PDB file of C-alpha atoms and ligand atoms in Angstrom:
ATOM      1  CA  UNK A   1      64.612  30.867  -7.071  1.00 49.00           C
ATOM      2  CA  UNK A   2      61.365  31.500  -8.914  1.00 51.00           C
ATOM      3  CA  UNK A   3      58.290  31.860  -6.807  1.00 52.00           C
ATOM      4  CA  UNK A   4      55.248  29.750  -8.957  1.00 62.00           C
ATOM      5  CA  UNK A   5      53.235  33.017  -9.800  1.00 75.00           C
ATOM      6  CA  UNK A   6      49.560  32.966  -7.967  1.00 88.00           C
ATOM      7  CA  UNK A   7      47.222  34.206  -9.752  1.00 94.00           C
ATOM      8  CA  UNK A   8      44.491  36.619  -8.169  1.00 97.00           C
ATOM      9  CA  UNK A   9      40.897  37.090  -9.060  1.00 98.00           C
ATOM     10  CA  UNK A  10      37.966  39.873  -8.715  1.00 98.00           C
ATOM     11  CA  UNK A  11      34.555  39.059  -8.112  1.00 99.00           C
ATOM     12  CA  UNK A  12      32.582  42.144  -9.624  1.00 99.00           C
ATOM     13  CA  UNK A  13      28.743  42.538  -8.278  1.00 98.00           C
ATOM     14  CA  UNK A  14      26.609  44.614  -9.777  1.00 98.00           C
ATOM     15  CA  UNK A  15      23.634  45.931  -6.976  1.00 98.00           C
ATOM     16  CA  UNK A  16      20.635  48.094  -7.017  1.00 97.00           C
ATOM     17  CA  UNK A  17      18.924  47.812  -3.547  1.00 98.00           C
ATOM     18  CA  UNK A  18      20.313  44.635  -2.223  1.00 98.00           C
ATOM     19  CA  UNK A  19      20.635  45.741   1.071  1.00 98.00           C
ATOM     20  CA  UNK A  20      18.749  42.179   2.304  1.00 98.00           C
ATOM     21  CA  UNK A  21      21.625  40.237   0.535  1.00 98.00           C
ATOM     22  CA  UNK A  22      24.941  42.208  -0.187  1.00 98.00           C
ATOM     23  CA  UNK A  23      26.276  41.313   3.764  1.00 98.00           C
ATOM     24  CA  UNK A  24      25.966  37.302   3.216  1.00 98.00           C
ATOM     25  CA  UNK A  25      27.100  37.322  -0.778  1.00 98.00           C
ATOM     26  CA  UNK A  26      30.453  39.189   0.358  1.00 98.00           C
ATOM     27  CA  UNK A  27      31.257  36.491   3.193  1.00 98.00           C
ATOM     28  CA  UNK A  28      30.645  33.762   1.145  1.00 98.00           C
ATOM     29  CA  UNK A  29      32.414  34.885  -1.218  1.00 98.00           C
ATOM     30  CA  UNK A  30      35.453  35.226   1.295  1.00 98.00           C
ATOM     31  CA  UNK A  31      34.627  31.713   2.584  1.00 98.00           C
ATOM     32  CA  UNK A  32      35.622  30.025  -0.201  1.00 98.00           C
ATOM     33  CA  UNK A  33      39.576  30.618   0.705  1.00 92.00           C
ATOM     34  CA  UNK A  34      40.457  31.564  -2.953  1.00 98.00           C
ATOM     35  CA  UNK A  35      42.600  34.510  -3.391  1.00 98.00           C
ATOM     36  CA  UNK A  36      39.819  36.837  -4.633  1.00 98.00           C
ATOM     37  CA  UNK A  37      38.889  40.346  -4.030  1.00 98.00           C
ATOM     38  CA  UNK A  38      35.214  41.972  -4.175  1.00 98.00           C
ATOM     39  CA  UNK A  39      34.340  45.257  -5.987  1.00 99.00           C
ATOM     40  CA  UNK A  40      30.494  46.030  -5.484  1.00 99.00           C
ATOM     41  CA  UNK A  41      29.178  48.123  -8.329  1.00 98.00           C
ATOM     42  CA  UNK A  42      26.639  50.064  -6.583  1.00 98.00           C
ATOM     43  CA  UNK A  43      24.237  52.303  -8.800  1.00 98.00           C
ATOM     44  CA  UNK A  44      23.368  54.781  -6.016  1.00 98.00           C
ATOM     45  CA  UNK A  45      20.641  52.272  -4.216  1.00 98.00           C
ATOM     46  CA  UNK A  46      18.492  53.979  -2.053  1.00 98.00           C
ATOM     47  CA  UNK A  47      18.521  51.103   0.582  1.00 98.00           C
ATOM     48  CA  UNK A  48      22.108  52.182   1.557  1.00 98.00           C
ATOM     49  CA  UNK A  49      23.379  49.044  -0.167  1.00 98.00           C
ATOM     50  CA  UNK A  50      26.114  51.186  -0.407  1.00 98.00           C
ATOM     51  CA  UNK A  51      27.155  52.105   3.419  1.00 98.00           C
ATOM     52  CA  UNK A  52      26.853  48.231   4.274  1.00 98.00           C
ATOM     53  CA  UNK A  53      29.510  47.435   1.628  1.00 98.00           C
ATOM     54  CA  UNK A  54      31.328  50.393   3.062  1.00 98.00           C
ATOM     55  CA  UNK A  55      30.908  49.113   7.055  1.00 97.00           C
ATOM     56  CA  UNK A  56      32.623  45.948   5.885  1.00 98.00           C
ATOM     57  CA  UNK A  57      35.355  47.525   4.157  1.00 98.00           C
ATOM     58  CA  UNK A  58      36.457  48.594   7.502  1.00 93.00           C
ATOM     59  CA  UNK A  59      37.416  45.251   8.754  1.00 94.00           C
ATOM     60  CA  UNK A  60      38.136  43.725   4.942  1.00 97.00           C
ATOM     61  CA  UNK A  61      40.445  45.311   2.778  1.00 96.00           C
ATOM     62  CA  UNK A  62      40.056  42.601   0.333  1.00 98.00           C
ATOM     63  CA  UNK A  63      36.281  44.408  -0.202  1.00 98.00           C
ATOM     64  CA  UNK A  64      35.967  47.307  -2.762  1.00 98.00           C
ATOM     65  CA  UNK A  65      33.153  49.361  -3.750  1.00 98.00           C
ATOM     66  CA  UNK A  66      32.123  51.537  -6.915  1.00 98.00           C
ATOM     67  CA  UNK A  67      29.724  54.420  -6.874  1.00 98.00           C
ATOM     68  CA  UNK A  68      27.631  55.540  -9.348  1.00 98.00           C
ATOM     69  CA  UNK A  69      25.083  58.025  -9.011  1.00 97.00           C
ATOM     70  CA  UNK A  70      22.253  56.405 -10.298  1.00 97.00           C
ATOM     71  CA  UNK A  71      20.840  53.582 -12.373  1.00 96.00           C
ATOM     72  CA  UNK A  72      22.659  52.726 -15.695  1.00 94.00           C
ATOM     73  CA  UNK A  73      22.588  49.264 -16.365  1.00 94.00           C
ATOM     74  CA  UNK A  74      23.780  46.076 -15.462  1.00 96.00           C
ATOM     75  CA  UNK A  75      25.893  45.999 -18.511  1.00 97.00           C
ATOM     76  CA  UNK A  76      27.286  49.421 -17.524  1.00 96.00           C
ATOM     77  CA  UNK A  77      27.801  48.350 -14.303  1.00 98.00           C
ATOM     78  CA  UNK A  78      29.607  45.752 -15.479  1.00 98.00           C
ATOM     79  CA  UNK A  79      32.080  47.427 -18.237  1.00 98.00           C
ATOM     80  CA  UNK A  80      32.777  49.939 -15.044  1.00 98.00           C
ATOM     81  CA  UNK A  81      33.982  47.208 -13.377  1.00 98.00           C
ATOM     82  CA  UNK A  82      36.110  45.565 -15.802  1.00 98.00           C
ATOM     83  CA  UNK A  83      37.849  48.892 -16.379  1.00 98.00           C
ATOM     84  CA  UNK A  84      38.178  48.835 -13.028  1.00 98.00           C
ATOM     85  CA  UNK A  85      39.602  45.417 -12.801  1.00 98.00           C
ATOM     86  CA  UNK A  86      41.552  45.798 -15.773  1.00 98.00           C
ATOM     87  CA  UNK A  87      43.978  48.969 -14.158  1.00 98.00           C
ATOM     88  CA  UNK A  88      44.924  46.547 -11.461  1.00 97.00           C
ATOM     89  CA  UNK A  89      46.517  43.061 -11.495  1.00 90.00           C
ATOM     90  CA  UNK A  90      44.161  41.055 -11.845  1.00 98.00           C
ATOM     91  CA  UNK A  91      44.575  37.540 -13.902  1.00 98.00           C
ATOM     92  CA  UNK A  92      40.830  36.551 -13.671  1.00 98.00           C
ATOM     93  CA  UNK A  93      37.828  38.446 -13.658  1.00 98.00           C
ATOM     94  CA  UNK A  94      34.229  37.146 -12.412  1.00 98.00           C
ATOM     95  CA  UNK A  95      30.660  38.245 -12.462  1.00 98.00           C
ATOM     96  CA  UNK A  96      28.342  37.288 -10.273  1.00 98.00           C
ATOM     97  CA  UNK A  97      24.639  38.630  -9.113  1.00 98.00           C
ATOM     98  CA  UNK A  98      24.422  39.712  -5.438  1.00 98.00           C
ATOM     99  CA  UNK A  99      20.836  37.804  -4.674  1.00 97.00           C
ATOM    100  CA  UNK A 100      22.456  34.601  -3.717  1.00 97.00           C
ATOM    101  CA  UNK A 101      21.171  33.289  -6.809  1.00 98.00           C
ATOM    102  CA  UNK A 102      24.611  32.504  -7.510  1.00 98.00           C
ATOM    103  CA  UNK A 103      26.528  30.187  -5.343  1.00 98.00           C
ATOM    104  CA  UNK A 104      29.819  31.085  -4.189  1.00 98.00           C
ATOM    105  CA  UNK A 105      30.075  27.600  -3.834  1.00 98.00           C
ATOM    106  CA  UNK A 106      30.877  27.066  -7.437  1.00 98.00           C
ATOM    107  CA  UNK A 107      33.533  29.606  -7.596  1.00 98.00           C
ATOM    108  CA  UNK A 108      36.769  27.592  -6.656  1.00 98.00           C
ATOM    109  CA  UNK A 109      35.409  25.342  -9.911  1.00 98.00           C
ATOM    110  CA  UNK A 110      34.725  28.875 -12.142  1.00 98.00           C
ATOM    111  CA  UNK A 111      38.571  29.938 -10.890  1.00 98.00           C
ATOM    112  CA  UNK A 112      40.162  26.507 -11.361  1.00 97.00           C
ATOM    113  CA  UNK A 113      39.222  25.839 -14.799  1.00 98.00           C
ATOM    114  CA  UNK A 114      40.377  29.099 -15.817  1.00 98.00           C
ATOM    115  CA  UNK A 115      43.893  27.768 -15.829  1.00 97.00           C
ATOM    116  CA  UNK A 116      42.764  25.866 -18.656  1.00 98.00           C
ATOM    117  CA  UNK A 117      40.071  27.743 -20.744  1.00 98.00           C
ATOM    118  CA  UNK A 118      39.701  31.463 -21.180  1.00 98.00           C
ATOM    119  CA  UNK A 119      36.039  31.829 -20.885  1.00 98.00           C
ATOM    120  CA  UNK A 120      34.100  29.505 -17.764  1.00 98.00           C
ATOM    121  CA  UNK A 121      30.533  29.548 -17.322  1.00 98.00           C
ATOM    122  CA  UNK A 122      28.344  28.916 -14.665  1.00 98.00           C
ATOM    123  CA  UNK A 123      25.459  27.182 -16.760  1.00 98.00           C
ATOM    124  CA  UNK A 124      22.009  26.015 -15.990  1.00 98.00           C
ATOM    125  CA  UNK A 125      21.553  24.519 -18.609  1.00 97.00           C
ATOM    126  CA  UNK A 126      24.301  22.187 -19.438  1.00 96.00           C
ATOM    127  CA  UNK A 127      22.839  18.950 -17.693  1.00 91.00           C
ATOM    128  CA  UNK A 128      19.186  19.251 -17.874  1.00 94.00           C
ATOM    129  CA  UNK A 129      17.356  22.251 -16.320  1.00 96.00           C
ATOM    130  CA  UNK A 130      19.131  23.632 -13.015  1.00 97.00           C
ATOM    131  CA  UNK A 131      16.592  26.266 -11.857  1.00 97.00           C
ATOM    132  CA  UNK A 132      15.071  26.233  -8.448  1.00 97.00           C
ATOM    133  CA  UNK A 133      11.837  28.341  -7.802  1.00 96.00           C
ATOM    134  CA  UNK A 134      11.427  30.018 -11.084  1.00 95.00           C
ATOM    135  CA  UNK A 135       7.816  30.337 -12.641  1.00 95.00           C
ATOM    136  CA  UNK A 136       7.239  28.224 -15.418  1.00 96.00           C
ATOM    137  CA  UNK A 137       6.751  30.994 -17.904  1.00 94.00           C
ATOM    138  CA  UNK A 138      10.132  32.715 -16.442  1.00 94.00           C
ATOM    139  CA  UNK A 139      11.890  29.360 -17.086  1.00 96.00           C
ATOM    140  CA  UNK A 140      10.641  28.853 -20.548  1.00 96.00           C
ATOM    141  CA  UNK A 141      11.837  32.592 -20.842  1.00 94.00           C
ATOM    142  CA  UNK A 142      15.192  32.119 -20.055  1.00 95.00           C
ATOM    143  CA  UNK A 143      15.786  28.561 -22.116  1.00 95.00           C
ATOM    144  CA  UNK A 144      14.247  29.564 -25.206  1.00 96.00           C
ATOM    145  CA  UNK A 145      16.429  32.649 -25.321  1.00 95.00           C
ATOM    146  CA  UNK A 146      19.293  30.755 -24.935  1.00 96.00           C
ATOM    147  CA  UNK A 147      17.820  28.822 -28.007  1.00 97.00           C
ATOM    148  CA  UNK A 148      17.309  31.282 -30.014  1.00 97.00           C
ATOM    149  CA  UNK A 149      20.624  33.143 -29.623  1.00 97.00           C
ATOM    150  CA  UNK A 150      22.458  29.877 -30.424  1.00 97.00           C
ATOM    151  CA  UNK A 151      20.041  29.450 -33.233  1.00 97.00           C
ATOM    152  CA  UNK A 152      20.940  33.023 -34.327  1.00 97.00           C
ATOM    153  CA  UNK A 153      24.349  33.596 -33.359  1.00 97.00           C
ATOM    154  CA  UNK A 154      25.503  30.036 -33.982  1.00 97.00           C
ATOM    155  CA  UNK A 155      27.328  30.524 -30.403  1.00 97.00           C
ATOM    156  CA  UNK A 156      27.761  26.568 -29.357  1.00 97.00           C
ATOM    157  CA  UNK A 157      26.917  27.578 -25.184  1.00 97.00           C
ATOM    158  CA  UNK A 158      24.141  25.636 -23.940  1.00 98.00           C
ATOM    159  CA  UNK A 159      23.514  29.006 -21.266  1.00 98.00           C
ATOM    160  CA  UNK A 160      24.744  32.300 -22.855  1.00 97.00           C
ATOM    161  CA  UNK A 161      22.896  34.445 -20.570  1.00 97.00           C
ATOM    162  CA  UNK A 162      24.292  32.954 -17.250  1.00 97.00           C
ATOM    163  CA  UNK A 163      25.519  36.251 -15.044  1.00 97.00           C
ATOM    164  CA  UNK A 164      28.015  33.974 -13.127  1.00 98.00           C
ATOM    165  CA  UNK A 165      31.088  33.724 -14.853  1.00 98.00           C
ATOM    166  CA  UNK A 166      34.926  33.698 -14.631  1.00 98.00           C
ATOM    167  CA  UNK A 167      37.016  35.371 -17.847  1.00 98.00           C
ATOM    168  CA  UNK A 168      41.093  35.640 -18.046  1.00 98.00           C
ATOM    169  CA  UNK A 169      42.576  38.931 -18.183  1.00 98.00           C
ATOM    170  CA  UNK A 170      43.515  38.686 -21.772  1.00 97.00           C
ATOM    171  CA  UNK A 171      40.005  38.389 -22.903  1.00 97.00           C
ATOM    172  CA  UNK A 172      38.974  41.891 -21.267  1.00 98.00           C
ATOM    173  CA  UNK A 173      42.034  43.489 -22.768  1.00 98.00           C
ATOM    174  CA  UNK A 174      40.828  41.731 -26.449  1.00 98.00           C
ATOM    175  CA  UNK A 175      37.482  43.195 -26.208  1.00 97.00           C
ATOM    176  CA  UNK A 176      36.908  46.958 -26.747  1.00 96.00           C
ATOM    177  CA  UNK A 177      34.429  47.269 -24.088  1.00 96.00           C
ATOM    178  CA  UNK A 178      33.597  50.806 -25.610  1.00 96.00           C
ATOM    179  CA  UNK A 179      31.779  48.429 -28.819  1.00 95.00           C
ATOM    180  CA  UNK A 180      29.814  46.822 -26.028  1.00 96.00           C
ATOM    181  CA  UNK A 181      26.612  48.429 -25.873  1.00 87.00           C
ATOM    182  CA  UNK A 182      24.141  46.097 -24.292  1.00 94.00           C
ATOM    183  CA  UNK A 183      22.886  45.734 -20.926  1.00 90.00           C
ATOM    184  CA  UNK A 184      20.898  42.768 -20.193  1.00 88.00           C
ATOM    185  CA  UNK A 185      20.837  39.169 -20.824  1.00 89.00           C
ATOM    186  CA  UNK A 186      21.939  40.894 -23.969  1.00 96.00           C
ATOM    187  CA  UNK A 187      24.944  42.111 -22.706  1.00 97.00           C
ATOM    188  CA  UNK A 188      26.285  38.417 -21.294  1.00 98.00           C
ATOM    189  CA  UNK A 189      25.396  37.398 -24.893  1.00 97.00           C
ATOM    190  CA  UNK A 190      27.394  39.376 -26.251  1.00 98.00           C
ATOM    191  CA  UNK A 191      30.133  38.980 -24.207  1.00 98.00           C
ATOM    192  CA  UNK A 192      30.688  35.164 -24.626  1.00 98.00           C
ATOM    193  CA  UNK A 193      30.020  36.292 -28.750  1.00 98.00           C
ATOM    194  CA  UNK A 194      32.849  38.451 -29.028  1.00 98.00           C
ATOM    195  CA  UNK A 195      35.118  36.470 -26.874  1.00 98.00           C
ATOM    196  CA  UNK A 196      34.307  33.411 -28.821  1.00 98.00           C
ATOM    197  CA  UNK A 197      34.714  34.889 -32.780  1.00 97.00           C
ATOM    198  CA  UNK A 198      37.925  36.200 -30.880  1.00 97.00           C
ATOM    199  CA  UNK A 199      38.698  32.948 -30.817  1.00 98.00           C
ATOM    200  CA  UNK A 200      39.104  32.164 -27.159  1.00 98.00           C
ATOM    201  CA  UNK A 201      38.160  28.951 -25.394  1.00 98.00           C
ATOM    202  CA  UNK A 202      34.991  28.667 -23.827  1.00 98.00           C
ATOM    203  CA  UNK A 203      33.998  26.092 -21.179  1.00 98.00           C
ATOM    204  CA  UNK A 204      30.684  25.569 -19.219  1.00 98.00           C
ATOM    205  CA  UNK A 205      30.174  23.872 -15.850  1.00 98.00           C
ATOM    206  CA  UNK A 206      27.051  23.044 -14.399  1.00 98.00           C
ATOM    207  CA  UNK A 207      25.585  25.289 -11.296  1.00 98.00           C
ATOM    208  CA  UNK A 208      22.123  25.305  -9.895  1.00 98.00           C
ATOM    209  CA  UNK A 209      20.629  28.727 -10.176  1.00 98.00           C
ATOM    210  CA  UNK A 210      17.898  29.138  -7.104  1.00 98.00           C
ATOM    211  CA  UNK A 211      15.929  32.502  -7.197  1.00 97.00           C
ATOM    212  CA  UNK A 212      16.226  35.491  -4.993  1.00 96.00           C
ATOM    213  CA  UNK A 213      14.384  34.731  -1.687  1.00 94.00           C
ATOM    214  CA  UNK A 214      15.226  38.819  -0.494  1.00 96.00           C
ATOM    215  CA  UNK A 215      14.949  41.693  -2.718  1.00 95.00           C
ATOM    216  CA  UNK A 216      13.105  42.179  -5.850  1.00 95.00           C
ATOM    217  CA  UNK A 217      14.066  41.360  -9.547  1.00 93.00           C
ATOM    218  CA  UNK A 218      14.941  44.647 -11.845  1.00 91.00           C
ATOM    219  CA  UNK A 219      14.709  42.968 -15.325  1.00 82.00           C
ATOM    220  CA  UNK A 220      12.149  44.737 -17.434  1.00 86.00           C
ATOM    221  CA  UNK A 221      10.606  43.711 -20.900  1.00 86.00           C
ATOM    222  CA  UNK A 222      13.155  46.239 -22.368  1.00 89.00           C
ATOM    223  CA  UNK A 223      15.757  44.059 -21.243  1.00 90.00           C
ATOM    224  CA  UNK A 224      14.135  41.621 -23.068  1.00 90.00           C
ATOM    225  CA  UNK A 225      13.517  43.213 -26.739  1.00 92.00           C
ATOM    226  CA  UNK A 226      17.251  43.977 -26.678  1.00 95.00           C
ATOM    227  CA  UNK A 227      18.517  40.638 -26.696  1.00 94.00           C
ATOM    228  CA  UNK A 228      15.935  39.828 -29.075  1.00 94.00           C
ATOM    229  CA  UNK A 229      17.756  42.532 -31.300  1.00 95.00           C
ATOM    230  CA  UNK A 230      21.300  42.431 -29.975  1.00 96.00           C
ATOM    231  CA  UNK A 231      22.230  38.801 -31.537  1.00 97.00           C
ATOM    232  CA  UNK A 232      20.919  39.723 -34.835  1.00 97.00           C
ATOM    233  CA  UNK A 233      22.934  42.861 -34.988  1.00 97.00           C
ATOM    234  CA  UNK A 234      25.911  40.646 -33.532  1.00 97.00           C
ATOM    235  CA  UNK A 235      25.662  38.059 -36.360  1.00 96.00           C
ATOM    236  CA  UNK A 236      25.305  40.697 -39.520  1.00 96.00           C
ATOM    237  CA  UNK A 237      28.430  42.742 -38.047  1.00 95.00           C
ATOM    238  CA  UNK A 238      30.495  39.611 -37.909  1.00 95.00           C
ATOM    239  CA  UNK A 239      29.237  38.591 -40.976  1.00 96.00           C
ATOM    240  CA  UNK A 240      30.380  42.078 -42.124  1.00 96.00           C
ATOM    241  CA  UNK A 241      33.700  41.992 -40.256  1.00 93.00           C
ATOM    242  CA  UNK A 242      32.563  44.316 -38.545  1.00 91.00           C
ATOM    243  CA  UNK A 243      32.305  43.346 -34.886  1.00 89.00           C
TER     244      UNK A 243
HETATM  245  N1  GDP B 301      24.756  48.400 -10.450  1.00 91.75           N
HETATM  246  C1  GDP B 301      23.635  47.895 -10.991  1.00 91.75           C
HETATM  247  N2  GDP B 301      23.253  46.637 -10.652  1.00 91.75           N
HETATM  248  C2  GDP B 301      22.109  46.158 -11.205  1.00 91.75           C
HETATM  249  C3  GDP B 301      21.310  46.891 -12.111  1.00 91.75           C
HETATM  250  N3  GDP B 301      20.250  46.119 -12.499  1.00 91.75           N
HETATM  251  C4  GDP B 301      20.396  44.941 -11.843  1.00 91.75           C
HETATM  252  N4  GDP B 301      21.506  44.953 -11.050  1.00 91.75           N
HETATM  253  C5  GDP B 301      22.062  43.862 -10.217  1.00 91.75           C
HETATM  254  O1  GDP B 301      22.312  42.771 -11.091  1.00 91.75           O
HETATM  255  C6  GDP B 301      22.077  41.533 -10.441  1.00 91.75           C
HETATM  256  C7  GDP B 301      21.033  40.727 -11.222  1.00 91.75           C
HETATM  257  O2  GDP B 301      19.801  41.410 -11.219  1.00 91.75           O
HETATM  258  P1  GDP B 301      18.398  40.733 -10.902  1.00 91.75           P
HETATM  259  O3  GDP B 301      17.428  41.819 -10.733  1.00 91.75           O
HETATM  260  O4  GDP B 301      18.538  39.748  -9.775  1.00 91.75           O
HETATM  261  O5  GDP B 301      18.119  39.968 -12.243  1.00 91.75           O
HETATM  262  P2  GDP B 301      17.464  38.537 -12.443  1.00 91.75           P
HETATM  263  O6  GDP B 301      18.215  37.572 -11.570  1.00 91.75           O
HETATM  264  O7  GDP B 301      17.643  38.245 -13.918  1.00 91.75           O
HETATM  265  O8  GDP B 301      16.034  38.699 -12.034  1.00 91.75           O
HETATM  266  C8  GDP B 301      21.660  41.891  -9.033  1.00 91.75           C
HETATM  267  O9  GDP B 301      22.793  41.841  -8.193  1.00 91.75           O
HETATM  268  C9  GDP B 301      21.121  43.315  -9.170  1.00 91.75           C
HETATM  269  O10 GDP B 301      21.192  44.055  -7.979  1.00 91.75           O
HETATM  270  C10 GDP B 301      21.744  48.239 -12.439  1.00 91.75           C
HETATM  271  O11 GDP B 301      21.109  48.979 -13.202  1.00 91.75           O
HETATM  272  N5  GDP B 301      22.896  48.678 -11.855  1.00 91.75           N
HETATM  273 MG1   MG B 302      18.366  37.695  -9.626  1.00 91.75          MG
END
């Protein structure tokens, strides 16, 4: 007799000083009754982020946790955690921020779909504008990026910088992550980029993103001018072949 193969997911979340929010993230995540693990990417928070994650790990050995010694990057965080991900068994691989922006809500959708499309995004921009307590100029920030890395890149993804995301196995093993470089909104870019001129099937589904009510934000205006660079530089080295 065959046993139908189940296929088993990590939930990677980057934090820096989410002490206010890490607790609540992790249990809904484990609410949802999807066979997921966690691995918290912690970048040596001085909040002791880190011993909270490590107080639940006690009682949850679905919970794992990643030290790093200081602050490197979201996108670092992030490419630590895939390699991470990718030397155990995992079939599916999701990001997802620790402020509750994210809903864990939408995760049985994200994990679901991934049956059927490599790539799933949790978009906020796919049916109308889905952000709740954003400034105005923050909002106009975030859509007209997205506008102008389709308009660059030619990607056809209503929300390429979304941070809440689901990707299959295969597509982490397909992309050297040593090539990716970025680490912002950037980096998100260019992951849906590379996985896209590789050819895999991307999907969006529509989330409502609410902002952090605990904690405070860490993007910076350097964050910024790197996207603003990074999907130029993607579109010449594909152009090149060169990606
Ligand atoms: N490990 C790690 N996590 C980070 C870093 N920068 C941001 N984060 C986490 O990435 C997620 C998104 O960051 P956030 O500041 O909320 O960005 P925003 O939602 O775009 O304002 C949160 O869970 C942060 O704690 C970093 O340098 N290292
Ligand atoms: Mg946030």
């Amino acid at each position: 007799m065959t046993a139908e193969k189940r296929e088993r997911g990590l939930v990677i979340i980057p934090t820096y000083n989410e002490a206010e929010n890490i607790q609540r993230v992790v249990r809904g995540v484990f609410d949802q009754a999807l066979p997921l693990d966690i691995l918290v990417v912690d970048d040596g928070s001085p909040d002791g982020t880190a011993e909270l994650v490590e107080s639940m790990i006690a009682e949850e050995d679905r919970l794992h946790l990643l030290r790093r010694s200081s602050k490197m990057g979201l996108g670092s965080a992030y490419r630590d955690g895939m390699r991470w991900a990718l030397k155990r068994r995992y079939d599916y691989m999701f990001e997802m921020d620790a402020d509750l922006s994210h809903d864990p809500k939408y995760l049985p959708e994200l994990f679901w779909k991934l049956k059927d499309y490599d790539l799933v995004l949790g978009s906020r921009y796919v049916q109308g504008v889905n952000v709740v307590n954003w400034p105005l100029g923050r909002l106009l920030l975030s859509w007209f990026a997205n506008l102008y890395s389709r308009i660059v890149t030619g990607l056809p993804v209503a929300d390429s910088t979304s941070g809440f995301r689901g990707f299959r196995r295969d597509i982490l093993e397909a992309i050297d992550l040593e090539r990716v470089k970025s680490d912002g909104y950037a980096f998100q870019i260019e992951m849906v980029f590379r996985a896209w001129k590789l050819g895999f099937q991307v999907r969006e589904i529509s989330i409502t993103f609410v902002e952090r009510r605990s904690g405070v934000s860490k993007m910076s205006k350097g964050v910024i001018w790197e996207a603003v660079w990074m999907v130029w530089y993607l579109r010449v080295m594909s152009l090149l072949g060169r990606l």
